[in-house]
Amino acid sequence: MAVKIRLARHGAKKRPYYRIVVADGRMPRDGRYIDLVGRYNPLSDPKTIDIDIEKVDAWVAKGAQPSNAVSHLIDIVKNGTPAPEKKRKLSKKAAAKASAGSDESTE
C-alpha cells in the first residue's frame, strides 16, 4: 500500500479549499483518507496554511510520500519562505524562437 500525503479539494466551484490528507495512493483525490493533517486556503489574503508538522513527520517516518504541492507547503511552514523554484528548460521550439529573436536584435 503506497501511502501519500496530498491535497483533497473541497469548497465550491471556482472557490477551492484544500485539506491536506494522508491517503492510500489508489484512492480518488477527494475519496477516503487515513488521517487529516492540515488545511490550505489559497484564496484568503494572505494564503492560509495550517499543517500539523508533527503528524506529517510521523507519517513520513512511516514511509508516506508527500506530493510536490504538499512538500512545497511543508517547506513554507517549516522555513517561513518557499523553496526556490527550479528553472524550467525551454522546449526545442521555444529555444529556437528565442535564439532567432536574439540574432535579429544583434544585427
PDB file of N, CA and C in Angstrom:
ATOM      1  N   MET A   1       0.851  -1.177   0.000  1.00  0.00           N
ATOM      2  CA  MET A   1       0.000   0.000   0.000  1.00  0.00           C
ATOM      3  C   MET A   1       0.897   1.240   0.000  1.00  0.00           C
ATOM      4  N   ALA A   2       0.827   2.041  -1.053  1.00  0.00           N
ATOM      5  CA  ALA A   2       1.602   3.276  -1.153  1.00  0.00           C
ATOM      6  C   ALA A   2       0.798   4.408  -0.517  1.00  0.00           C
ATOM      7  N   VAL A   3       1.301   4.916   0.572  1.00  0.00           N
ATOM      8  CA  VAL A   3       0.599   5.983   1.288  1.00  0.00           C
ATOM      9  C   VAL A   3       1.159   7.324   0.832  1.00  0.00           C
ATOM     10  N   LYS A   4       0.257   8.248   0.507  1.00  0.00           N
ATOM     11  CA  LYS A   4       0.633   9.571   0.015  1.00  0.00           C
ATOM     12  C   LYS A   4       0.068  10.649   0.932  1.00  0.00           C
ATOM     13  N   ILE A   5       0.788  11.747   1.032  1.00  0.00           N
ATOM     14  CA  ILE A   5       0.271  12.942   1.696  1.00  0.00           C
ATOM     15  C   ILE A   5      -0.045  13.904   0.561  1.00  0.00           C
ATOM     16  N   ARG A   6      -1.316  14.251   0.400  1.00  0.00           N
ATOM     17  CA  ARG A   6      -1.718  15.042  -0.758  1.00  0.00           C
ATOM     18  C   ARG A   6      -2.874  15.974  -0.437  1.00  0.00           C
ATOM     19  N   LEU A   7      -3.238  16.788  -1.415  1.00  0.00           N
ATOM     20  CA  LEU A   7      -4.332  17.743  -1.264  1.00  0.00           C
ATOM     21  C   LEU A   7      -5.636  17.102  -1.706  1.00  0.00           C
ATOM     22  N   ALA A   8      -6.690  17.300  -0.916  1.00  0.00           N
ATOM     23  CA  ALA A   8      -8.042  16.884  -1.290  1.00  0.00           C
ATOM     24  C   ALA A   8      -8.848  18.162  -1.467  1.00  0.00           C
ATOM     25  N   ARG A   9      -9.430  18.346  -2.644  1.00  0.00           N
ATOM     26  CA  ARG A   9     -10.114  19.602  -2.955  1.00  0.00           C
ATOM     27  C   ARG A   9     -11.528  19.605  -2.391  1.00  0.00           C
ATOM     28  N   HIS A  10     -11.863  20.684  -1.703  1.00  0.00           N
ATOM     29  CA  HIS A  10     -13.210  20.913  -1.186  1.00  0.00           C
ATOM     30  C   HIS A  10     -13.592  22.335  -1.553  1.00  0.00           C
ATOM     31  N   GLY A  11     -14.726  22.791  -1.081  1.00  0.00           N
ATOM     32  CA  GLY A  11     -15.169  24.137  -1.407  1.00  0.00           C
ATOM     33  C   GLY A  11     -16.143  24.109  -2.564  1.00  0.00           C
ATOM     34  N   ALA A  12     -16.412  25.272  -3.119  1.00  0.00           N
ATOM     35  CA  ALA A  12     -17.388  25.402  -4.201  1.00  0.00           C
ATOM     36  C   ALA A  12     -16.674  25.590  -5.535  1.00  0.00           C
ATOM     37  N   LYS A  13     -17.476  25.668  -6.577  1.00  0.00           N
ATOM     38  CA  LYS A  13     -16.942  25.896  -7.914  1.00  0.00           C
ATOM     39  C   LYS A  13     -16.223  27.245  -7.943  1.00  0.00           C
ATOM     40  N   LYS A  14     -15.016  27.250  -8.442  1.00  0.00           N
ATOM     41  CA  LYS A  14     -14.165  28.452  -8.530  1.00  0.00           C
ATOM     42  C   LYS A  14     -13.750  28.998  -7.160  1.00  0.00           C
ATOM     43  N   ARG A  15     -14.022  28.280  -6.085  1.00  0.00           N
ATOM     44  CA  ARG A  15     -13.645  28.692  -4.730  1.00  0.00           C
ATOM     45  C   ARG A  15     -12.975  27.521  -4.018  1.00  0.00           C
ATOM     46  N   PRO A  16     -11.769  27.124  -4.438  1.00  0.00           N
ATOM     47  CA  PRO A  16     -11.150  25.928  -3.870  1.00  0.00           C
ATOM     48  C   PRO A  16     -10.694  26.120  -2.427  1.00  0.00           C
ATOM     49  N   TYR A  17     -10.767  25.045  -1.704  1.00  0.00           N
ATOM     50  CA  TYR A  17     -10.290  24.959  -0.331  1.00  0.00           C
ATOM     51  C   TYR A  17      -9.731  23.547  -0.213  1.00  0.00           C
ATOM     52  N   TYR A  18      -8.533  23.400   0.290  1.00  0.00           N
ATOM     53  CA  TYR A  18      -7.898  22.084   0.288  1.00  0.00           C
ATOM     54  C   TYR A  18      -7.678  21.564   1.695  1.00  0.00           C
ATOM     55  N   ARG A  19      -7.854  20.260   1.846  1.00  0.00           N
ATOM     56  CA  ARG A  19      -7.453  19.561   3.061  1.00  0.00           C
ATOM     57  C   ARG A  19      -6.186  18.793   2.728  1.00  0.00           C
ATOM     58  N   ILE A  20      -5.245  18.787   3.640  1.00  0.00           N
ATOM     59  CA  ILE A  20      -4.022  18.015   3.446  1.00  0.00           C
ATOM     60  C   ILE A  20      -4.240  16.698   4.172  1.00  0.00           C
ATOM     61  N   VAL A  21      -4.288  15.618   3.401  1.00  0.00           N
ATOM     62  CA  VAL A  21      -4.663  14.322   3.945  1.00  0.00           C
ATOM     63  C   VAL A  21      -3.592  13.277   3.665  1.00  0.00           C
ATOM     64  N   VAL A  22      -3.605  12.240   4.492  1.00  0.00           N
ATOM     65  CA  VAL A  22      -2.793  11.049   4.267  1.00  0.00           C
ATOM     66  C   VAL A  22      -3.749  10.002   3.729  1.00  0.00           C
ATOM     67  N   ALA A  23      -3.475   9.503   2.524  1.00  0.00           N
ATOM     68  CA  ALA A  23      -4.401   8.571   1.885  1.00  0.00           C
ATOM     69  C   ALA A  23      -3.628   7.508   1.125  1.00  0.00           C
ATOM     70  N   ASP A  24      -4.295   6.386   0.902  1.00  0.00           N
ATOM     71  CA  ASP A  24      -3.755   5.346   0.041  1.00  0.00           C
ATOM     72  C   ASP A  24      -3.689   5.920  -1.372  1.00  0.00           C
ATOM     73  N   GLY A  25      -2.610   5.690  -2.074  1.00  0.00           N
ATOM     74  CA  GLY A  25      -2.422   6.249  -3.402  1.00  0.00           C
ATOM     75  C   GLY A  25      -3.451   5.796  -4.413  1.00  0.00           C
ATOM     76  N   ARG A  26      -4.136   4.679  -4.146  1.00  0.00           N
ATOM     77  CA  ARG A  26      -5.128   4.157  -5.093  1.00  0.00           C
ATOM     78  C   ARG A  26      -6.499   4.789  -4.913  1.00  0.00           C
ATOM     79  N   MET A  27      -6.700   5.525  -3.832  1.00  0.00           N
ATOM     80  CA  MET A  27      -7.994   6.161  -3.577  1.00  0.00           C
ATOM     81  C   MET A  27      -8.160   7.409  -4.450  1.00  0.00           C
ATOM     82  N   PRO A  28      -9.404   7.791  -4.753  1.00  0.00           N
ATOM     83  CA  PRO A  28      -9.629   9.018  -5.529  1.00  0.00           C
ATOM     84  C   PRO A  28      -9.143  10.258  -4.778  1.00  0.00           C
ATOM     85  N   ARG A  29      -8.935  11.337  -5.512  1.00  0.00           N
ATOM     86  CA  ARG A  29      -8.399  12.569  -4.925  1.00  0.00           C
ATOM     87  C   ARG A  29      -9.200  13.029  -3.713  1.00  0.00           C
ATOM     88  N   ASP A  30     -10.524  13.028  -3.825  1.00  0.00           N
ATOM     89  CA  ASP A  30     -11.373  13.500  -2.733  1.00  0.00           C
ATOM     90  C   ASP A  30     -11.989  12.349  -1.955  1.00  0.00           C
ATOM     91  N   GLY A  31     -11.462  11.161  -2.114  1.00  0.00           N
ATOM     92  CA  GLY A  31     -12.056   9.974  -1.509  1.00  0.00           C
ATOM     93  C   GLY A  31     -11.640   9.762  -0.065  1.00  0.00           C
ATOM     94  N   ARG A  32     -11.756   8.515   0.351  1.00  0.00           N
ATOM     95  CA  ARG A  32     -11.468   8.139   1.732  1.00  0.00           C
ATOM     96  C   ARG A  32      -9.997   8.396   2.053  1.00  0.00           C
ATOM     97  N   TYR A  33      -9.743   8.888   3.258  1.00  0.00           N
ATOM     98  CA  TYR A  33      -8.369   9.136   3.672  1.00  0.00           C
ATOM     99  C   TYR A  33      -8.125   8.530   5.045  1.00  0.00           C
ATOM    100  N   ILE A  34      -6.849   8.386   5.384  1.00  0.00           N
ATOM    101  CA  ILE A  34      -6.449   7.767   6.644  1.00  0.00           C
ATOM    102  C   ILE A  34      -6.410   8.803   7.764  1.00  0.00           C
ATOM    103  N   ASP A  35      -5.813   9.965   7.482  1.00  0.00           N
ATOM    104  CA  ASP A  35      -5.634  10.984   8.515  1.00  0.00           C
ATOM    105  C   ASP A  35      -5.662  12.379   7.883  1.00  0.00           C
ATOM    106  N   LEU A  36      -6.243  13.322   8.594  1.00  0.00           N
ATOM    107  CA  LEU A  36      -6.267  14.724   8.176  1.00  0.00           C
ATOM    108  C   LEU A  36      -5.131  15.430   8.912  1.00  0.00           C
ATOM    109  N   VAL A  37      -4.171  15.991   8.160  1.00  0.00           N
ATOM    110  CA  VAL A  37      -3.006  16.601   8.797  1.00  0.00           C
ATOM    111  C   VAL A  37      -2.928  18.115   8.613  1.00  0.00           C
ATOM    112  N   GLY A  38      -3.852  18.702   7.846  1.00  0.00           N
ATOM    113  CA  GLY A  38      -3.802  20.151   7.693  1.00  0.00           C
ATOM    114  C   GLY A  38      -4.844  20.690   6.738  1.00  0.00           C
ATOM    115  N   ARG A  39      -4.806  22.029   6.573  1.00  0.00           N
ATOM    116  CA  ARG A  39      -5.728  22.724   5.675  1.00  0.00           C
ATOM    117  C   ARG A  39      -4.943  23.784   4.909  1.00  0.00           C
ATOM    118  N   TYR A  40      -5.447  24.121   3.710  1.00  0.00           N
ATOM    119  CA  TYR A  40      -4.815  25.148   2.881  1.00  0.00           C
ATOM    120  C   TYR A  40      -5.897  25.905   2.138  1.00  0.00           C
ATOM    121  N   ASN A  41      -5.935  27.228   2.336  1.00  0.00           N
ATOM    122  CA  ASN A  41      -6.904  28.074   1.646  1.00  0.00           C
ATOM    123  C   ASN A  41      -6.140  29.070   0.777  1.00  0.00           C
ATOM    124  N   PRO A  42      -6.080  28.829  -0.542  1.00  0.00           N
ATOM    125  CA  PRO A  42      -5.307  29.713  -1.412  1.00  0.00           C
ATOM    126  C   PRO A  42      -5.984  31.047  -1.702  1.00  0.00           C
ATOM    127  N   LEU A  43      -7.267  31.183  -1.386  1.00  0.00           N
ATOM    128  CA  LEU A  43      -7.995  32.400  -1.732  1.00  0.00           C
ATOM    129  C   LEU A  43      -7.971  33.467  -0.646  1.00  0.00           C
ATOM    130  N   SER A  44      -7.650  33.099   0.576  1.00  0.00           N
ATOM    131  CA  SER A  44      -7.600  34.111   1.633  1.00  0.00           C
ATOM    132  C   SER A  44      -6.349  34.967   1.436  1.00  0.00           C
ATOM    133  N   ASP A  45      -6.360  36.156   2.011  1.00  0.00           N
ATOM    134  CA  ASP A  45      -5.218  37.045   1.846  1.00  0.00           C
ATOM    135  C   ASP A  45      -4.681  37.421   3.207  1.00  0.00           C
ATOM    136  N   PRO A  46      -3.540  36.954   3.663  1.00  0.00           N
ATOM    137  CA  PRO A  46      -2.612  36.056   2.976  1.00  0.00           C
ATOM    138  C   PRO A  46      -3.132  34.616   2.962  1.00  0.00           C
ATOM    139  N   LYS A  47      -2.545  33.797   2.116  1.00  0.00           N
ATOM    140  CA  LYS A  47      -2.977  32.408   1.993  1.00  0.00           C
ATOM    141  C   LYS A  47      -2.826  31.704   3.336  1.00  0.00           C
ATOM    142  N   THR A  48      -3.853  30.939   3.714  1.00  0.00           N
ATOM    143  CA  THR A  48      -3.854  30.253   4.996  1.00  0.00           C
ATOM    144  C   THR A  48      -3.303  28.844   4.832  1.00  0.00           C
ATOM    145  N   ILE A  49      -2.224  28.551   5.560  1.00  0.00           N
ATOM    146  CA  ILE A  49      -1.649  27.207   5.549  1.00  0.00           C
ATOM    147  C   ILE A  49      -1.586  26.746   6.996  1.00  0.00           C
ATOM    148  N   ASP A  50      -2.315  25.693   7.309  1.00  0.00           N
ATOM    149  CA  ASP A  50      -2.360  25.156   8.667  1.00  0.00           C
ATOM    150  C   ASP A  50      -2.001  23.677   8.589  1.00  0.00           C
ATOM    151  N   ILE A  51      -0.763  23.334   8.976  1.00  0.00           N
ATOM    152  CA  ILE A  51      -0.294  21.950   8.890  1.00  0.00           C
ATOM    153  C   ILE A  51       0.227  21.522  10.251  1.00  0.00           C
ATOM    154  N   ASP A  52      -0.157  20.317  10.668  1.00  0.00           N
ATOM    155  CA  ASP A  52       0.374  19.726  11.894  1.00  0.00           C
ATOM    156  C   ASP A  52       1.685  19.023  11.520  1.00  0.00           C
ATOM    157  N   ILE A  53       2.798  19.730  11.708  1.00  0.00           N
ATOM    158  CA  ILE A  53       4.104  19.236  11.275  1.00  0.00           C
ATOM    159  C   ILE A  53       4.481  17.938  11.989  1.00  0.00           C
ATOM    160  N   GLU A  54       4.102  17.798  13.260  1.00  0.00           N
ATOM    161  CA  GLU A  54       4.428  16.569  13.995  1.00  0.00           C
ATOM    162  C   GLU A  54       3.776  15.353  13.342  1.00  0.00           C
ATOM    163  N   LYS A  55       2.507  15.502  12.943  1.00  0.00           N
ATOM    164  CA  LYS A  55       1.816  14.398  12.274  1.00  0.00           C
ATOM    165  C   LYS A  55       2.460  14.086  10.928  1.00  0.00           C
ATOM    166  N   VAL A  56       2.804  15.135  10.187  1.00  0.00           N
ATOM    167  CA  VAL A  56       3.425  14.937   8.873  1.00  0.00           C
ATOM    168  C   VAL A  56       4.754  14.207   9.028  1.00  0.00           C
ATOM    169  N   ASP A  57       5.574  14.641   9.990  1.00  0.00           N
ATOM    170  CA  ASP A  57       6.862  13.984  10.212  1.00  0.00           C
ATOM    171  C   ASP A  57       6.684  12.526  10.614  1.00  0.00           C
ATOM    172  N   ALA A  58       5.656  12.253  11.428  1.00  0.00           N
ATOM    173  CA  ALA A  58       5.389  10.874  11.840  1.00  0.00           C
ATOM    174  C   ALA A  58       5.006  10.018  10.635  1.00  0.00           C
ATOM    175  N   TRP A  59       4.165  10.542   9.747  1.00  0.00           N
ATOM    176  CA  TRP A  59       3.753   9.786   8.565  1.00  0.00           C
ATOM    177  C   TRP A  59       4.909   9.603   7.588  1.00  0.00           C
ATOM    178  N   VAL A  60       5.748  10.614   7.442  1.00  0.00           N
ATOM    179  CA  VAL A  60       6.907  10.482   6.555  1.00  0.00           C
ATOM    180  C   VAL A  60       7.867   9.433   7.112  1.00  0.00           C
ATOM    181  N   ALA A  61       8.015   9.387   8.436  1.00  0.00           N
ATOM    182  CA  ALA A  61       8.862   8.370   9.058  1.00  0.00           C
ATOM    183  C   ALA A  61       8.313   6.967   8.812  1.00  0.00           C
ATOM    184  N   LYS A  62       6.986   6.858   8.681  1.00  0.00           N
ATOM    185  CA  LYS A  62       6.363   5.559   8.408  1.00  0.00           C
ATOM    186  C   LYS A  62       6.419   5.197   6.927  1.00  0.00           C
ATOM    187  N   GLY A  63       6.866   6.136   6.079  1.00  0.00           N
ATOM    188  CA  GLY A  63       7.015   5.832   4.663  1.00  0.00           C
ATOM    189  C   GLY A  63       6.065   6.554   3.736  1.00  0.00           C
ATOM    190  N   ALA A  64       5.242   7.458   4.249  1.00  0.00           N
ATOM    191  CA  ALA A  64       4.324   8.208   3.384  1.00  0.00           C
ATOM    192  C   ALA A  64       5.116   9.204   2.541  1.00  0.00           C
ATOM    193  N   GLN A  65       4.692   9.389   1.295  1.00  0.00           N
ATOM    194  CA  GLN A  65       5.383  10.297   0.392  1.00  0.00           C
ATOM    195  C   GLN A  65       4.518  11.522   0.118  1.00  0.00           C
ATOM    196  N   PRO A  66       5.018  12.724   0.424  1.00  0.00           N
ATOM    197  CA  PRO A  66       4.229  13.925   0.124  1.00  0.00           C
ATOM    198  C   PRO A  66       4.259  14.236  -1.371  1.00  0.00           C
ATOM    199  N   SER A  67       3.160  14.768  -1.872  1.00  0.00           N
ATOM    200  CA  SER A  67       3.108  15.200  -3.271  1.00  0.00           C
ATOM    201  C   SER A  67       3.966  16.453  -3.422  1.00  0.00           C
ATOM    202  N   ASN A  68       4.209  16.868  -4.661  1.00  0.00           N
ATOM    203  CA  ASN A  68       5.021  18.069  -4.901  1.00  0.00           C
ATOM    204  C   ASN A  68       4.400  19.298  -4.254  1.00  0.00           C
ATOM    205  N   ALA A  69       3.093  19.455  -4.402  1.00  0.00           N
ATOM    206  CA  ALA A  69       2.409  20.622  -3.836  1.00  0.00           C
ATOM    207  C   ALA A  69       2.491  20.616  -2.309  1.00  0.00           C
ATOM    208  N   VAL A  70       2.286  19.456  -1.707  1.00  0.00           N
ATOM    209  CA  VAL A  70       2.319  19.369  -0.243  1.00  0.00           C
ATOM    210  C   VAL A  70       3.737  19.585   0.271  1.00  0.00           C
ATOM    211  N   SER A  71       4.746  19.049  -0.404  1.00  0.00           N
ATOM    212  CA  SER A  71       6.115  19.264   0.060  1.00  0.00           C
ATOM    213  C   SER A  71       6.480  20.747  -0.031  1.00  0.00           C
ATOM    214  N   HIS A  72       5.952  21.447  -1.034  1.00  0.00           N
ATOM    215  CA  HIS A  72       6.162  22.889  -1.151  1.00  0.00           C
ATOM    216  C   HIS A  72       5.506  23.620   0.029  1.00  0.00           C
ATOM    217  N   LEU A  73       4.281  23.229   0.385  1.00  0.00           N
ATOM    218  CA  LEU A  73       3.590  23.851   1.520  1.00  0.00           C
ATOM    219  C   LEU A  73       4.313  23.556   2.833  1.00  0.00           C
ATOM    220  N   ILE A  74       4.833  22.341   2.979  1.00  0.00           N
ATOM    221  CA  ILE A  74       5.573  21.974   4.192  1.00  0.00           C
ATOM    222  C   ILE A  74       6.823  22.838   4.310  1.00  0.00           C
ATOM    223  N   ASP A  75       7.530  23.059   3.201  1.00  0.00           N
ATOM    224  CA  ASP A  75       8.709  23.927   3.215  1.00  0.00           C
ATOM    225  C   ASP A  75       8.347  25.338   3.658  1.00  0.00           C
ATOM    226  N   ILE A  76       7.218  25.838   3.180  1.00  0.00           N
ATOM    227  CA  ILE A  76       6.784  27.182   3.563  1.00  0.00           C
ATOM    228  C   ILE A  76       6.534  27.250   5.066  1.00  0.00           C
ATOM    229  N   VAL A  77       5.870  26.235   5.616  1.00  0.00           N
ATOM    230  CA  VAL A  77       5.551  26.240   7.047  1.00  0.00           C
ATOM    231  C   VAL A  77       6.817  26.084   7.886  1.00  0.00           C
ATOM    232  N   LYS A  78       7.721  25.197   7.479  1.00  0.00           N
ATOM    233  CA  LYS A  78       8.934  24.955   8.263  1.00  0.00           C
ATOM    234  C   LYS A  78       9.914  26.117   8.185  1.00  0.00           C
ATOM    235  N   ASN A  79      10.129  26.663   6.990  1.00  0.00           N
ATOM    236  CA  ASN A  79      11.151  27.691   6.795  1.00  0.00           C
ATOM    237  C   ASN A  79      10.608  29.109   6.805  1.00  0.00           C
ATOM    238  N   GLY A  80       9.318  29.255   6.648  1.00  0.00           N
ATOM    239  CA  GLY A  80       8.739  30.584   6.600  1.00  0.00           C
ATOM    240  C   GLY A  80       8.728  31.182   5.208  1.00  0.00           C
ATOM    241  N   THR A  81       9.531  30.643   4.313  1.00  0.00           N
ATOM    242  CA  THR A  81       9.551  31.102   2.925  1.00  0.00           C
ATOM    243  C   THR A  81       9.560  29.889   2.008  1.00  0.00           C
ATOM    244  N   PRO A  82       9.026  30.023   0.820  1.00  0.00           N
ATOM    245  CA  PRO A  82       9.026  28.880  -0.101  1.00  0.00           C
ATOM    246  C   PRO A  82      10.423  28.571  -0.616  1.00  0.00           C
ATOM    247  N   ALA A  83      10.649  27.315  -0.950  1.00  0.00           N
ATOM    248  CA  ALA A  83      11.909  26.914  -1.554  1.00  0.00           C
ATOM    249  C   ALA A  83      11.995  27.531  -2.946  1.00  0.00           C
ATOM    250  N   PRO A  84      13.193  27.847  -3.408  1.00  0.00           N
ATOM    251  CA  PRO A  84      13.295  28.446  -4.745  1.00  0.00           C
ATOM    252  C   PRO A  84      12.823  27.469  -5.813  1.00  0.00           C
ATOM    253  N   GLU A  85      12.106  28.010  -6.793  1.00  0.00           N
ATOM    254  CA  GLU A  85      11.593  27.151  -7.856  1.00  0.00           C
ATOM    255  C   GLU A  85      12.694  26.858  -8.859  1.00  0.00           C
ATOM    256  N   LYS A  86      12.643  25.665  -9.433  1.00  0.00           N
ATOM    257  CA  LYS A  86      13.625  25.276 -10.433  1.00  0.00           C
ATOM    258  C   LYS A  86      13.307  25.993 -11.736  1.00  0.00           C
ATOM    259  N   LYS A  87      14.353  26.375 -12.454  1.00  0.00           N
ATOM    260  CA  LYS A  87      14.143  26.989 -13.762  1.00  0.00           C
ATOM    261  C   LYS A  87      13.727  25.901 -14.733  1.00  0.00           C
ATOM    262  N   ARG A  88      12.701  26.184 -15.493  1.00  0.00           N
ATOM    263  CA  ARG A  88      12.222  25.202 -16.457  1.00  0.00           C
ATOM    264  C   ARG A  88      13.012  25.333 -17.747  1.00  0.00           C
ATOM    265  N   LYS A  89      13.312  24.189 -18.319  1.00  0.00           N
ATOM    266  CA  LYS A  89      14.057  24.141 -19.564  1.00  0.00           C
ATOM    267  C   LYS A  89      13.111  24.469 -20.717  1.00  0.00           C
ATOM    268  N   LEU A  90      13.557  25.303 -21.639  1.00  0.00           N
ATOM    269  CA  LEU A  90      12.736  25.658 -22.787  1.00  0.00           C
ATOM    270  C   LEU A  90      12.608  24.471 -23.734  1.00  0.00           C
ATOM    271  N   SER A  91      11.457  24.363 -24.369  1.00  0.00           N
ATOM    272  CA  SER A  91      11.283  23.325 -25.374  1.00  0.00           C
ATOM    273  C   SER A  91      12.142  23.678 -26.587  1.00  0.00           C
ATOM    274  N   LYS A  92      12.323  22.719 -27.487  1.00  0.00           N
ATOM    275  CA  LYS A  92      13.165  22.955 -28.662  1.00  0.00           C
ATOM    276  C   LYS A  92      12.626  24.103 -29.508  1.00  0.00           C
ATOM    277  N   LYS A  93      11.291  24.146 -29.675  1.00  0.00           N
ATOM    278  CA  LYS A  93      10.676  25.219 -30.461  1.00  0.00           C
ATOM    279  C   LYS A  93      10.925  26.579 -29.810  1.00  0.00           C
ATOM    280  N   ALA A  94      10.673  26.660 -28.514  1.00  0.00           N
ATOM    281  CA  ALA A  94      10.826  27.927 -27.802  1.00  0.00           C
ATOM    282  C   ALA A  94      12.286  28.369 -27.792  1.00  0.00           C
ATOM    283  N   ALA A  95      13.206  27.417 -27.651  1.00  0.00           N
ATOM    284  CA  ALA A  95      14.625  27.757 -27.651  1.00  0.00           C
ATOM    285  C   ALA A  95      15.048  28.279 -29.020  1.00  0.00           C
ATOM    286  N   ALA A  96      14.540  27.658 -30.083  1.00  0.00           N
ATOM    287  CA  ALA A  96      14.870  28.107 -31.438  1.00  0.00           C
ATOM    288  C   ALA A  96      14.323  29.512 -31.682  1.00  0.00           C
ATOM    289  N   LYS A  97      13.100  29.760 -31.209  1.00  0.00           N
ATOM    290  CA  LYS A  97      12.489  31.081 -31.364  1.00  0.00           C
ATOM    291  C   LYS A  97      13.289  32.138 -30.606  1.00  0.00           C
ATOM    292  N   ALA A  98      13.690  31.806 -29.384  1.00  0.00           N
ATOM    293  CA  ALA A  98      14.434  32.755 -28.561  1.00  0.00           C
ATOM    294  C   ALA A  98      15.787  33.065 -29.188  1.00  0.00           C
ATOM    295  N   SER A  99      16.468  32.045 -29.701  1.00  0.00           N
ATOM    296  CA  SER A  99      17.776  32.289 -30.312  1.00  0.00           C
ATOM    297  C   SER A  99      17.621  33.064 -31.619  1.00  0.00           C
ATOM    298  N   ALA A 100      16.559  32.791 -32.381  1.00  0.00           N
ATOM    299  CA  ALA A 100      16.313  33.529 -33.621  1.00  0.00           C
ATOM    300  C   ALA A 100      15.993  34.987 -33.310  1.00  0.00           C
ATOM    301  N   GLY A 101      15.248  35.212 -32.257  1.00  0.00           N
ATOM    302  CA  GLY A 101      14.907  36.576 -31.854  1.00  0.00           C
ATOM    303  C   GLY A 101      16.121  37.358 -31.401  1.00  0.00           C
ATOM    304  N   SER A 102      17.043  36.708 -30.708  1.00  0.00           N
ATOM    305  CA  SER A 102      18.240  37.402 -30.240  1.00  0.00           C
ATOM    306  C   SER A 102      19.204  37.670 -31.388  1.00  0.00           C
ATOM    307  N   ASP A 103      19.226  36.796 -32.418  1.00  0.00           N
ATOM    308  CA  ASP A 103      20.077  37.016 -33.587  1.00  0.00           C
ATOM    309  C   ASP A 103      19.620  38.245 -34.367  1.00  0.00           C
ATOM    310  N   GLU A 104      18.314  38.413 -34.506  1.00  0.00           N
ATOM    311  CA  GLU A 104      17.771  39.549 -35.245  1.00  0.00           C
ATOM    312  C   GLU A 104      18.058  40.863 -34.533  1.00  0.00           C
ATOM    313  N   SER A 105      18.017  40.848 -33.216  1.00  0.00           N
ATOM    314  CA  SER A 105      18.216  42.086 -32.468  1.00  0.00           C
ATOM    315  C   SER A 105      19.680  42.523 -32.479  1.00  0.00           C
ATOM    316  N   THR A 106      20.624  41.594 -32.667  1.00  0.00           N
ATOM    317  CA  THR A 106      22.039  41.959 -32.675  1.00  0.00           C
ATOM    318  C   THR A 106      22.478  42.521 -34.021  1.00  0.00           C
ATOM    319  N   GLU A 107      21.727  42.261 -35.081  1.00  0.00           N
ATOM    320  CA  GLU A 107      22.115  42.755 -36.412  1.00  0.00           C
ATOM    321  C   GLU A 107      21.693  44.171 -36.647  1.00  0.00           C
TER     322      GLU A 107
END
